[in-house]
PDB file of C-alpha atoms in Angstrom:
ATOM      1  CA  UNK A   1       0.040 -44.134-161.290  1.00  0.00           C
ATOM      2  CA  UNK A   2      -0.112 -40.385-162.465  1.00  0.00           C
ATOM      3  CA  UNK A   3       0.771 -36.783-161.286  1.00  0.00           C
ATOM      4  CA  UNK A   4      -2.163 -35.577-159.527  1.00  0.00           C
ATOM      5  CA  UNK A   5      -3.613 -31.647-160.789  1.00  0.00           C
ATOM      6  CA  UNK A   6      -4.955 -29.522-158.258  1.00  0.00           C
ATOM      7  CA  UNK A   7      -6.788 -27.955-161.155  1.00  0.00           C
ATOM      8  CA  UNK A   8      -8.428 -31.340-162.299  1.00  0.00           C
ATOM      9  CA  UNK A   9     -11.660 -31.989-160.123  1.00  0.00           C
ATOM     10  CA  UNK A  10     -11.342 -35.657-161.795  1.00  0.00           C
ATOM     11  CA  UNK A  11      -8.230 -36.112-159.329  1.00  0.00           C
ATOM     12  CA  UNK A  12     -10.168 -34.949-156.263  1.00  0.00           C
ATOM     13  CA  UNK A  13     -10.423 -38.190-154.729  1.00  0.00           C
ATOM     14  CA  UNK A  14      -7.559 -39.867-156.146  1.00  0.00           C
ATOM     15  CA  UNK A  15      -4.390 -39.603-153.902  1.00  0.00           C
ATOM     16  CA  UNK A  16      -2.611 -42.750-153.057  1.00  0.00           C
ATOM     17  CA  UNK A  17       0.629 -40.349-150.985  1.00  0.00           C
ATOM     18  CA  UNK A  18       3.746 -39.200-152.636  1.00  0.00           C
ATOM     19  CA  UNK A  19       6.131 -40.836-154.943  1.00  0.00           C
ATOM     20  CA  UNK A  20       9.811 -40.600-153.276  1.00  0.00           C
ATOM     21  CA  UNK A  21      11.333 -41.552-156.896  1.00  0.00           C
ATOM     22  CA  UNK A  22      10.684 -40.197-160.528  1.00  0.00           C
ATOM     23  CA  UNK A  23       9.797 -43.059-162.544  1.00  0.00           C
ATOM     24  CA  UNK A  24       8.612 -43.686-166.254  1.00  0.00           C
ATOM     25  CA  UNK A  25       5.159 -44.811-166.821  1.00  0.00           C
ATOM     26  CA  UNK A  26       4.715 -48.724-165.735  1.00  0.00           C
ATOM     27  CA  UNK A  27       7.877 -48.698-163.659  1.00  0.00           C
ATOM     28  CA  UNK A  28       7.244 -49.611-159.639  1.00  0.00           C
ATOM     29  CA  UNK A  29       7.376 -46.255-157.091  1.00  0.00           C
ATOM     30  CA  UNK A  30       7.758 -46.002-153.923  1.00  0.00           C
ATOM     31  CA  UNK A  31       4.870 -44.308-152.532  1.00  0.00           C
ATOM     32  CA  UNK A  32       4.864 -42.576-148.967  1.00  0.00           C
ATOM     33  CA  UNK A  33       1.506 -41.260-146.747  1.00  0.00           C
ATOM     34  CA  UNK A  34       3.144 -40.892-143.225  1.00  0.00           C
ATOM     35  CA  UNK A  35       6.112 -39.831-141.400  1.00  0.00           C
ATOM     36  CA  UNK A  36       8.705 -37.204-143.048  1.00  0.00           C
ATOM     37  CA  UNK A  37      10.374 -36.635-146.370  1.00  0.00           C
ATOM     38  CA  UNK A  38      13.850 -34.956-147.078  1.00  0.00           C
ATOM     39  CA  UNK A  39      14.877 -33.746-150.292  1.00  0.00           C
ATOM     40  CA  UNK A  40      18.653 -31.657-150.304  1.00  0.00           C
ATOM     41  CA  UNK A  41      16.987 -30.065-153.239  1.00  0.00           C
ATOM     42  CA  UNK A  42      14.240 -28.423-151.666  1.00  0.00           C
ATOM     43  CA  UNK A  43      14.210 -24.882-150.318  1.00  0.00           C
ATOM     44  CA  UNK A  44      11.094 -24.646-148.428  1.00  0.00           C
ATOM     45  CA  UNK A  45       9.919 -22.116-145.549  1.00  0.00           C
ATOM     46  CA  UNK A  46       8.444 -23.685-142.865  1.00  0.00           C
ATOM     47  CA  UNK A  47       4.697 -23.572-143.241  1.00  0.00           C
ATOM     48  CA  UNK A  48       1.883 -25.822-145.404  1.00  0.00           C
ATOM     49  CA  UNK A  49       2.448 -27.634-148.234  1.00  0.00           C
ATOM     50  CA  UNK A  50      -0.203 -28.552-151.237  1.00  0.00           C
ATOM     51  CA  UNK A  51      -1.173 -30.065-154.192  1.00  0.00           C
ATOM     52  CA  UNK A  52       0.037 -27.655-156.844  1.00  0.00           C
ATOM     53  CA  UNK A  53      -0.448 -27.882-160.998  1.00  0.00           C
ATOM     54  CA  UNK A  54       0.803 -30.800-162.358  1.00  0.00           C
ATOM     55  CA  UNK A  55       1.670 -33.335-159.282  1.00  0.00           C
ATOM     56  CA  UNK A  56       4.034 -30.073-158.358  1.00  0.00           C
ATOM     57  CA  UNK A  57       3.687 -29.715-154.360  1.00  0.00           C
ATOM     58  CA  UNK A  58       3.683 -25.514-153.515  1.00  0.00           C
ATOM     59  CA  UNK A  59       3.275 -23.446-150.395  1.00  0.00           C
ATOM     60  CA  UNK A  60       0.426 -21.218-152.435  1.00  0.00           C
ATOM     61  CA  UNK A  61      -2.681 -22.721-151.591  1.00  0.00           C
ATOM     62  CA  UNK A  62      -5.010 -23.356-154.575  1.00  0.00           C
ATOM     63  CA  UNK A  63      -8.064 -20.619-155.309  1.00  0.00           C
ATOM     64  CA  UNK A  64      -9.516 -23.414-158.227  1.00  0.00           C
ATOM     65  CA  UNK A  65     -10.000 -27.176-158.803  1.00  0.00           C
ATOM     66  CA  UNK A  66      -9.515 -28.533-155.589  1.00  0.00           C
ATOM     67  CA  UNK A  67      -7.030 -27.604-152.079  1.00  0.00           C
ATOM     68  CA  UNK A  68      -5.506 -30.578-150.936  1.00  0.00           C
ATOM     69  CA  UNK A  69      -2.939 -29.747-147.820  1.00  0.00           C
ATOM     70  CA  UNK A  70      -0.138 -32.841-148.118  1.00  0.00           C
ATOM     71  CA  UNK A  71       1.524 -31.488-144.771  1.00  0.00           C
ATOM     72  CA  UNK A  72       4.066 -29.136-143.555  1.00  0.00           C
ATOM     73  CA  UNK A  73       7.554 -28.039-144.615  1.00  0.00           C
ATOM     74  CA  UNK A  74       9.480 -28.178-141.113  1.00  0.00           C
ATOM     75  CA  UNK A  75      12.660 -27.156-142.352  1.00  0.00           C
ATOM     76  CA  UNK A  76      14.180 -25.953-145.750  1.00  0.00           C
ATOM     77  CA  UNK A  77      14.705 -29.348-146.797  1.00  0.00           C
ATOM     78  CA  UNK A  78      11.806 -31.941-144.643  1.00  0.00           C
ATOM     79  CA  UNK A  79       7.778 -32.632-145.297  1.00  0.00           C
ATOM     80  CA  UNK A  80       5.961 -33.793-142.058  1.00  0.00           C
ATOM     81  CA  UNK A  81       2.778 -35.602-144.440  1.00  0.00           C
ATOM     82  CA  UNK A  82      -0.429 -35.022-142.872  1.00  0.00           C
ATOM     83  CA  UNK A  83      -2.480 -35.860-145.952  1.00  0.00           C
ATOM     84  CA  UNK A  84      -6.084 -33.880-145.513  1.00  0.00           C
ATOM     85  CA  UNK A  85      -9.605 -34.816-147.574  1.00  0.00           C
ATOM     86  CA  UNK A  86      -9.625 -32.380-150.470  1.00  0.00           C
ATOM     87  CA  UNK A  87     -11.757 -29.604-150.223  1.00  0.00           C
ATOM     88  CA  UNK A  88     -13.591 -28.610-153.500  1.00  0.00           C
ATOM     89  CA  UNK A  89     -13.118 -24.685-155.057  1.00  0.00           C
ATOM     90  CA  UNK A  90     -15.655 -24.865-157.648  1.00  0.00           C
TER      91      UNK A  90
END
């Protein structure tokens, strides 16, 4: 498993959900496509969340590679996923 680039059309159609842990390469990850996730370190406005640079998730949507909407920051600190079909910018 790797970050996912929302400037690499190779990743287009490769999301599997989001990884609730850092982990080195070849270590098991827990890896979440429903329901919500809370992070005390986030500092989000409510609104959409996407597929950003680098496996980075960001409230900018993308204007190259590829917009892929993960869900929507309901609080400062929560993602409700609603994982959407990427939608090609090139």
């Amino acid at each position: 498993m790797h970050a996912l680039s929302a400037d690499d059309a190779l990743h287009i159609d490769l999301l599997l959900g989001i990884t609730l842990t850092a982990a080195q390469a070849g270590d098991p990850v827990n890896v979440q496509r429903l329901g919500a996730i809370e992070d005390d370190s986030w500092n989000w406005v409510p609104g959409r969340v996407y597929l950003g640079a680098e496996g980075a998730l960001t409230q900018t949507p993308p204007t190259s590679g590829f917009d892929l909407l993960i869900g929507a920051a309901t609080s400062a600190t929560r993602i409700t996923l609603n994982l959407q079909d990427p939608i090609s910018l090139e």
